[in-house]
Short mmCIF file of C-alpha atoms in Angstrom, two decimals:
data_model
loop_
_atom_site.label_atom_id
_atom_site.label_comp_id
_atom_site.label_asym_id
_atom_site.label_seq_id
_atom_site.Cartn_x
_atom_site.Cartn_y
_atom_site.Cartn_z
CA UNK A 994 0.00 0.00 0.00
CA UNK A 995 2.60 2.35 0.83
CA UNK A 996 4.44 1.67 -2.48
CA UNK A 997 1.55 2.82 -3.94
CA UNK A 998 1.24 5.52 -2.39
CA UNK A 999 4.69 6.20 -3.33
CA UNK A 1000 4.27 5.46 -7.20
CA UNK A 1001 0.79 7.93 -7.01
CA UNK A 1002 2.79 11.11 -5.75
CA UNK A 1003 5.65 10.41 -8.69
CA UNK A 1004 2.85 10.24 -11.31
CA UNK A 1005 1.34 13.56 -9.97
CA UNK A 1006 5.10 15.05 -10.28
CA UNK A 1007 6.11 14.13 -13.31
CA UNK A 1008 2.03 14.62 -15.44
CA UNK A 1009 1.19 18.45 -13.37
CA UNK A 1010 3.76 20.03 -11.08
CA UNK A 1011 6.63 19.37 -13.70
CA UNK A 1012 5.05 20.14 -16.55
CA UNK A 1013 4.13 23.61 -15.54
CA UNK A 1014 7.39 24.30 -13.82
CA UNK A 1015 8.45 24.45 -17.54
CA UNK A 1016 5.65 26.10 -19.41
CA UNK A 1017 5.98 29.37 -17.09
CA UNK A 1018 9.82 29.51 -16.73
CA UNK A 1019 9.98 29.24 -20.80
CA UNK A 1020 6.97 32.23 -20.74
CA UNK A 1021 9.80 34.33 -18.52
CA UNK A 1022 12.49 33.53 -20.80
CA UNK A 1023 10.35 34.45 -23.60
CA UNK A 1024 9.32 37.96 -22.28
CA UNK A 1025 12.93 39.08 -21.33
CA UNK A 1026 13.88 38.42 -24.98
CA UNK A 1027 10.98 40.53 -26.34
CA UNK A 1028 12.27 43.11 -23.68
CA UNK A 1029 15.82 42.56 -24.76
CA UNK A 1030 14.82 43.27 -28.65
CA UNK A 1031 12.30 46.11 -28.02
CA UNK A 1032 15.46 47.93 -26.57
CA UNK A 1033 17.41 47.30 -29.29
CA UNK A 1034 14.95 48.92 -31.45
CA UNK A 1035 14.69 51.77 -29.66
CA UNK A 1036 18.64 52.59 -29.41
CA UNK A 1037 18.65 52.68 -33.52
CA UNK A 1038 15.79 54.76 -33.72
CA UNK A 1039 17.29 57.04 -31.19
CA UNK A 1040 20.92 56.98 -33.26
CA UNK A 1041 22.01 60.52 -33.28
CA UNK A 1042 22.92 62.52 -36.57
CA UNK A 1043 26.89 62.63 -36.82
CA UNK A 1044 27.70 64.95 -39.46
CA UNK A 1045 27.85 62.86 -42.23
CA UNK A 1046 25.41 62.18 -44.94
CA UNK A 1047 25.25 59.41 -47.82
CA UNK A 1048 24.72 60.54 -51.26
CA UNK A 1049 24.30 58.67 -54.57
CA UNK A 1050 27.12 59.40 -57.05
CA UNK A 1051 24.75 59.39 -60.37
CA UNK A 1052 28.22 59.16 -62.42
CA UNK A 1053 29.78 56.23 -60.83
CA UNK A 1054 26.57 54.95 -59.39
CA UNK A 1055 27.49 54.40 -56.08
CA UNK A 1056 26.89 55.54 -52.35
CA UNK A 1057 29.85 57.82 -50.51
CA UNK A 1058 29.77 59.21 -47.28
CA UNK A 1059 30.68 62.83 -47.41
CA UNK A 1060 30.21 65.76 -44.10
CA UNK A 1061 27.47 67.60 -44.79
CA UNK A 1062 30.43 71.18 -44.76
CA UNK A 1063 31.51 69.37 -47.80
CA UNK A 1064 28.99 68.38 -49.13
CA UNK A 1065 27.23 72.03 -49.16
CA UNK A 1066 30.92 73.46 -50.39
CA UNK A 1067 30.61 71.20 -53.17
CA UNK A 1068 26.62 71.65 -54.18
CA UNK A 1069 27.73 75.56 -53.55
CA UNK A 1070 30.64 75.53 -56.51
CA UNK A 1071 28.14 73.79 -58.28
CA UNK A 1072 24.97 75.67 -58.27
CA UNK A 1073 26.31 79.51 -57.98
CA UNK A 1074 29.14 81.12 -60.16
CA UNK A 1075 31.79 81.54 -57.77
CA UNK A 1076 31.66 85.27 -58.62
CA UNK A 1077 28.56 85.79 -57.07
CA UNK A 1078 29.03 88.26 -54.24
CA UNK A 1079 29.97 86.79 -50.69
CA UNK A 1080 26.45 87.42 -48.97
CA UNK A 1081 24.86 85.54 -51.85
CA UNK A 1082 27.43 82.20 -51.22
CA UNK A 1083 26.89 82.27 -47.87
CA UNK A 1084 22.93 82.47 -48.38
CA UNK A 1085 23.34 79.55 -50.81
CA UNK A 1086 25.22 77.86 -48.34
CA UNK A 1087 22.68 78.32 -45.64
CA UNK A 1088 20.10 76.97 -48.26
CA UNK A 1089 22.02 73.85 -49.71
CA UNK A 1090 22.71 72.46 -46.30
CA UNK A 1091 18.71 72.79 -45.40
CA UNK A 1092 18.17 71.09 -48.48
CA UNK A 1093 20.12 68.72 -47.89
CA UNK A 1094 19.13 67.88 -43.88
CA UNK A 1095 15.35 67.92 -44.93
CA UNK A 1096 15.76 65.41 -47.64
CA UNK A 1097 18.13 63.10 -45.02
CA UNK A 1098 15.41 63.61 -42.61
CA UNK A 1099 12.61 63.17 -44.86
CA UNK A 1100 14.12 59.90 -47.01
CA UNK A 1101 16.18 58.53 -44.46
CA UNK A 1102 16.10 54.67 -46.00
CA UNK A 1103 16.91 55.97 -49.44
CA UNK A 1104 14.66 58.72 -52.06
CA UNK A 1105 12.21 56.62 -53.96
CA UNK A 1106 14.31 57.49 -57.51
CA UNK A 1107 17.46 56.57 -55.83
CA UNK A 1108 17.10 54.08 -52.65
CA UNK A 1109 20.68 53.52 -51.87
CA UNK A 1110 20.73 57.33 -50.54
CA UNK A 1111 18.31 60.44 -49.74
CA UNK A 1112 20.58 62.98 -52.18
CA UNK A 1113 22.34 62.56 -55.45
CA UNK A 1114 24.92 64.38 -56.68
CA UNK A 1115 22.32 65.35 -59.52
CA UNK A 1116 20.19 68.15 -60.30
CA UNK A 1117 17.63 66.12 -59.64
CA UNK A 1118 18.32 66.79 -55.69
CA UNK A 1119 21.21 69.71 -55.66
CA UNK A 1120 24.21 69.67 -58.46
CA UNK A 1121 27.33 68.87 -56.47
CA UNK A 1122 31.07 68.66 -57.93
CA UNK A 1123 34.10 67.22 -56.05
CA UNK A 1124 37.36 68.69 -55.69
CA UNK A 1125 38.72 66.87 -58.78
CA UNK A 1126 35.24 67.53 -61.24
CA UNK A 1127 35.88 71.26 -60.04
CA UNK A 1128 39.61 70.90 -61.00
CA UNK A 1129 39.00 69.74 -64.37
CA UNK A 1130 36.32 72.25 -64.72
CA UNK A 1131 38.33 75.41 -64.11
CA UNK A 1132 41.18 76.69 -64.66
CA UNK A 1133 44.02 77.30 -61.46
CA UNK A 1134 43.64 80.50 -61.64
CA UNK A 1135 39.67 79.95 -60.85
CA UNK A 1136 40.23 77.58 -57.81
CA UNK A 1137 42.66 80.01 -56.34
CA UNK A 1138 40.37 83.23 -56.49
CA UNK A 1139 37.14 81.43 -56.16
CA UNK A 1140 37.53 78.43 -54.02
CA UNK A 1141 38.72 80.22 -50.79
CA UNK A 1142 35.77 82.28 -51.20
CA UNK A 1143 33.25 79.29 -51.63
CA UNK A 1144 35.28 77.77 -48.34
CA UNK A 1145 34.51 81.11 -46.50
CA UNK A 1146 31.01 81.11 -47.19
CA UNK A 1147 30.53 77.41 -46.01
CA UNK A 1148 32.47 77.69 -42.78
CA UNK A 1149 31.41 81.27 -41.69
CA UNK A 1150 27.87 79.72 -41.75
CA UNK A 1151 28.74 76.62 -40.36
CA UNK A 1152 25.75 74.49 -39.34
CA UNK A 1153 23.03 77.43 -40.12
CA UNK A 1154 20.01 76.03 -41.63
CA UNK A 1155 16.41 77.71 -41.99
CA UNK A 1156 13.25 77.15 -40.07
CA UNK A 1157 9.56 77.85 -40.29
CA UNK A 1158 8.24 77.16 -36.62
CA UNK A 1159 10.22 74.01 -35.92
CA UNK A 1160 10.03 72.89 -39.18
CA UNK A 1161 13.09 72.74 -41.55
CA UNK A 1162 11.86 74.24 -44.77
CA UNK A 1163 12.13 72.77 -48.15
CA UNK A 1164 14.52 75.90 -49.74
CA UNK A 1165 13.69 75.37 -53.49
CA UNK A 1166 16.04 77.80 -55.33
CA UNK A 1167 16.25 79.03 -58.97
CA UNK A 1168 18.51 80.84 -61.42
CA UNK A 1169 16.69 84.13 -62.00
CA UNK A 1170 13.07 85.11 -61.52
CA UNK A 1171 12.66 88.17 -63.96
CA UNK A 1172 11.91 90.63 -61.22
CA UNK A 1173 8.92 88.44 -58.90
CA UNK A 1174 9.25 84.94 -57.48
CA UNK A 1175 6.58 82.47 -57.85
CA UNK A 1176 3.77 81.12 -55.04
CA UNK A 1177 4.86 77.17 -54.94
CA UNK A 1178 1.26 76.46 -55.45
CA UNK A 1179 1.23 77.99 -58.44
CA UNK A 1180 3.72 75.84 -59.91
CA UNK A 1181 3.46 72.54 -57.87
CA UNK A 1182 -0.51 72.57 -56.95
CA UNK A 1183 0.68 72.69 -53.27
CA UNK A 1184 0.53 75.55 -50.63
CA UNK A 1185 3.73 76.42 -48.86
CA UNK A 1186 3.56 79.34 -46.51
CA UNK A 1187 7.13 80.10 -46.61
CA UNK A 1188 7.25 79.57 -50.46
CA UNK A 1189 4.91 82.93 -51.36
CA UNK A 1190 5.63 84.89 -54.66
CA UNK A 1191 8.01 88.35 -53.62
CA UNK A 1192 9.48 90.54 -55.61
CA UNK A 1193 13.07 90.09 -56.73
CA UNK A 1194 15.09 93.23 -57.90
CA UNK A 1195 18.79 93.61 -59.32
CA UNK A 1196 18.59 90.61 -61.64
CA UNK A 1197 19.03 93.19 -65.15
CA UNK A 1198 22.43 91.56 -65.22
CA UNK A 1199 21.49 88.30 -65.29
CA UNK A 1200 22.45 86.10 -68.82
CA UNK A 1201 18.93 84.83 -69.23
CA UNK A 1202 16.91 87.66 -67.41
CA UNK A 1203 15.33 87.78 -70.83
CA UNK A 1204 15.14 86.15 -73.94
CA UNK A 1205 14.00 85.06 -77.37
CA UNK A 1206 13.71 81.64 -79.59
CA UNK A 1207 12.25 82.34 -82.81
CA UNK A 1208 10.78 79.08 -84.71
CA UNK A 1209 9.38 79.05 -88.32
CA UNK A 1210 5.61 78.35 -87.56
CA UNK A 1211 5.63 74.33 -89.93
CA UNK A 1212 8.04 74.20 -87.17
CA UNK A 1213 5.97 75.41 -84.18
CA UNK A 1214 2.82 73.28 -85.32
CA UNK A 1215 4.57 70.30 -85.58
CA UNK A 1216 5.73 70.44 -81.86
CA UNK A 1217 2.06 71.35 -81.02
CA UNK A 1218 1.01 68.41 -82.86
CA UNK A 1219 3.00 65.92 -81.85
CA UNK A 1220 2.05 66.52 -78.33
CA UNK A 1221 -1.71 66.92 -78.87
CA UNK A 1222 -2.58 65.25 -81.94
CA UNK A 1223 -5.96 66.01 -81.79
CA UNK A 1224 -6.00 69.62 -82.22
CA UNK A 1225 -6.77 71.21 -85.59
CA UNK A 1226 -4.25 73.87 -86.23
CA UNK A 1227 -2.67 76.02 -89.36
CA UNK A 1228 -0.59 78.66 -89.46
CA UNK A 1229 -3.93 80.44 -90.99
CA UNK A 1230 -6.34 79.46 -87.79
CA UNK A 1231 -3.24 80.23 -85.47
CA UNK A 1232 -4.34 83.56 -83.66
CA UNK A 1233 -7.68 82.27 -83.08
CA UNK A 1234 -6.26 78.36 -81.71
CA UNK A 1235 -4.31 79.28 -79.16
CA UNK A 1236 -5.31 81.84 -76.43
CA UNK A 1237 -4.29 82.55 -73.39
CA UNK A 1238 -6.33 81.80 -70.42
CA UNK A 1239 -4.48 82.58 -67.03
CA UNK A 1240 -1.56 84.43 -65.45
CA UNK A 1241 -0.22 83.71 -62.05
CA UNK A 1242 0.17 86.92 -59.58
CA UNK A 1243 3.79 87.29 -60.69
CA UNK A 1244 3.19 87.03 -64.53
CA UNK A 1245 3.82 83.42 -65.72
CA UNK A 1246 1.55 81.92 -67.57
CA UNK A 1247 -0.62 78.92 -66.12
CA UNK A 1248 -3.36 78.15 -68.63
CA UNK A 1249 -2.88 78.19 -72.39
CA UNK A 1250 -6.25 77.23 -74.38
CA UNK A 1251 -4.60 74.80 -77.55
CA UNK A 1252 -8.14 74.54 -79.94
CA UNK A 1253 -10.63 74.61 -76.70
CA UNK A 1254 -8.16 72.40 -74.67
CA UNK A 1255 -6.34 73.77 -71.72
CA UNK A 1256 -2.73 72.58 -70.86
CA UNK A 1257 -0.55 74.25 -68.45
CA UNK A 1258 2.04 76.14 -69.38
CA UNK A 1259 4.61 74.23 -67.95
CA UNK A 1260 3.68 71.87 -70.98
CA UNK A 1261 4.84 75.10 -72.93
CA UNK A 1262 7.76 75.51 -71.67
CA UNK A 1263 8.66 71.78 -71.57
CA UNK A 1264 7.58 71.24 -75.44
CA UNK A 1265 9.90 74.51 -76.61
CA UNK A 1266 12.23 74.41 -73.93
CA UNK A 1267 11.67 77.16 -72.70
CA UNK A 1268 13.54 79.23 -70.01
CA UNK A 1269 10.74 80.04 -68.05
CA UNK A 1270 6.63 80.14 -67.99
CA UNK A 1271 6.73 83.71 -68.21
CA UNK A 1272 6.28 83.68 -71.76
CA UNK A 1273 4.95 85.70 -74.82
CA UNK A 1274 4.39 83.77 -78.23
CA UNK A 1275 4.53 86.54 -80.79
CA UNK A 1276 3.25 85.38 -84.62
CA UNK A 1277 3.93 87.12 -87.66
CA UNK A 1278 2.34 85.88 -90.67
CA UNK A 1279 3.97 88.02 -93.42
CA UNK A 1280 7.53 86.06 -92.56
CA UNK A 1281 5.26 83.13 -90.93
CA UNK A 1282 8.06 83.17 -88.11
CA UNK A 1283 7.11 82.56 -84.27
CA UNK A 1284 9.26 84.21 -81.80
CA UNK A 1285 8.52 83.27 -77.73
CA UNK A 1286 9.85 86.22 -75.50
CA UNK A 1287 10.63 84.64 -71.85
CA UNK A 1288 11.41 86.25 -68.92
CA UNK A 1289 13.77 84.44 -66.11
CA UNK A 1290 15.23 80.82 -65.60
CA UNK A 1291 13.65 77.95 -63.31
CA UNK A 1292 10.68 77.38 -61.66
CA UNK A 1293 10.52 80.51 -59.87
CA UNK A 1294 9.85 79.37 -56.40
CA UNK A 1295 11.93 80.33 -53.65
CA UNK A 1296 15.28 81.82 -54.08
CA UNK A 1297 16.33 83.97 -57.16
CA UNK A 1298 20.23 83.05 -56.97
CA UNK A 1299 20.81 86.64 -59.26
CA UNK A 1300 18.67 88.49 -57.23
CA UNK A 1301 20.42 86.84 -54.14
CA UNK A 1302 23.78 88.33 -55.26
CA UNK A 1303 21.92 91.97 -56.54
CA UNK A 1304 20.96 91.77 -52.86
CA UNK A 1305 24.55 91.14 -51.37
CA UNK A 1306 25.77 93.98 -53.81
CA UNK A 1307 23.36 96.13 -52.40
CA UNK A 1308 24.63 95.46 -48.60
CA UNK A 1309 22.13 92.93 -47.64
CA UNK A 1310 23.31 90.22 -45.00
CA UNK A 1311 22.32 86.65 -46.05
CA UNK A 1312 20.02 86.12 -43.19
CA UNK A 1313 18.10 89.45 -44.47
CA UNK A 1314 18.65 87.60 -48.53
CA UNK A 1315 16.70 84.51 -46.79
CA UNK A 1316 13.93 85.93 -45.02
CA UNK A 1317 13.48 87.96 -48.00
CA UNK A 1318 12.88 85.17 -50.11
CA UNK A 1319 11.34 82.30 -47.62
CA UNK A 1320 8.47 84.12 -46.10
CA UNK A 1321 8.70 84.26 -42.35
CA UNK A 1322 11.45 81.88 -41.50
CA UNK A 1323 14.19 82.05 -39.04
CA UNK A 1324 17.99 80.88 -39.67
CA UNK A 1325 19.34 78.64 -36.98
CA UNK A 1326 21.88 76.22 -35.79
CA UNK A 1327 20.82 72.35 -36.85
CA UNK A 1328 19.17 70.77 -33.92
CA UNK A 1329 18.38 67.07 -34.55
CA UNK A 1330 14.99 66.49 -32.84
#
């Protein structure tokens, strides 16, 4: 009887008290491994931004790690003649290297058109030339006069970047406006409220402030038509085809009416290449000869790099050139939230 009594209690210890022994020491192992992971994740998302930033070199077609000083001295030698006046560089500066952060911040696993990186050395994102492209680009006598210059503007504005609120802004930048920037939702169909249309003096000495490409109208029809092959135009109808249909506050052209259909005039400028959308198609039908009058380079929005440096001539600081042109911003040191 005892024995039995014996074999019983081993039954009940090996089938129950065992069993669950097990089950909740392996749920406790369990949990301090989820713990254990969790933390991990946590400590990458909380990595800290160390000055350097990966871009994707569209020549070679790989990734490089570059500091974001030369980086911006780069995209600076790149995007503004070296001439331009100090003020101006440093303002481009300033601009480049918020370009540059919002992108890293904004595409940190890689930019949809280029997933190895958030920049490329493109003007897709911001031109940028190395030491040797620059090299082989200018002369010695260029790199000596100009380079220090482009250095100075970099370092003197070291870490500066622009704000709106606690936002880093988007700084789009262009060649030359023709005398008033463009509202960004007038060009991109979305509102920014420190992208607003302002006016932009001092360009006059700009290369492409204004100018003219003059087509023979077979010519100008059959770029027309090959674009919208519907439309039923001669150089006898022409006048009455195409009309214009709306201006934006700062005078480029939006709507264009192409026989009763409206296209934007981005189209325009895309199908004649175009400098700008501030255009003027002018039609004479005794030499049948079409000359387009545009005024400015770019898109317009946000900075005019020539009225930048008419700005600098005219004493302005580069903080004053930037909250000229981004409406309502402040100009700060980088703070990674």
């Amino acid at each position: 009887m005892k024995k039995l009594w014996i074999y019983a209690g081993l039954i009940l210890i090996i089938t129950i008290i065992l069993p669950t022994i097990l089950v909740k020491t392996s749920k406790f192992i369990s949990f301090e491994n989820k713990i254990k992971i969790k933390d991990i994740k946590k400590e990458v998302k909380k990595e800290e931004f160390d000055g350097y930033i990966r871009i994707y070199d569209t020549k070679t077609q790989e990734v490089v790690k570059l500091s974001l000083e030369d980086y911006v001295k780069g995209v600076v030698a790149a995007e503004m003649p070296g001439e331009f006046h100090i003020e101006a560089l440093k303002a481009q500066a300033v601009a480049s290297r918020t370009y540059a952060l919002h992108k890293m911040n904004k595409f940190s696993e890689g930019h949809p058109d280029h997933s190895q990186a958030p920049l490329c050395t493109g003007v897709h994102c911001q031109a940028f030339l190395s030491m040797k492209e620059l090299e082989e680009a200018h002369s010695k006598k260029w790199m000596s006069k100009y380079w220090p210059k482009i250095e100075e503007a970099v370092e003197d504005t070291a870490g500066e970047v622009i704000y709106y609120g606690k936002e880093l802004v988007e700084p789009l930048y262009h060649s030359t406006s023709g005398g008033m920037t463009e509202d960004a939702k007038d060009v991109f169909a979305s509102d920014s409220p420190y992208l607003k249309s302002v006016s932009s003096p001092y360009e006059e000495g700009a290369p492409k402030f204004k100018d003219i490409v003059t087509y023979k109208v077979e010519d100008f029809l059959s770029k027309l038509k090959k674009k919208y092959p519907g439309v039923n135009i001669t150089k006898e109808n022409l006048p009455e085809k195409v009309k214009l249909v709306e201006r934006s506050e700062s005078g480029r052209i939006k709507k264009v009416m192409i026989d009763g259909q409206v296209v934007s005039g981005s189209e325009i400028r895309e199908i004649f290449n175009l400098n700008s959308t501030n255009f003027k198609i002018i039609y004479n039908p005794k030499t049948e000869m079409i000359d387009i009058e545009t005024i400015g380079y770019g898109h317009g929005v946000g900075m005019s790099q020539w009225g930048a440096n008419g700005m600098g001539k005219k004493g302005k600081k580069y903080k004053n050139i930037l909250k000229h042109y981004y409406t309502g911003v402040e100009i700060k040191k980088y703070k990674k939230e």
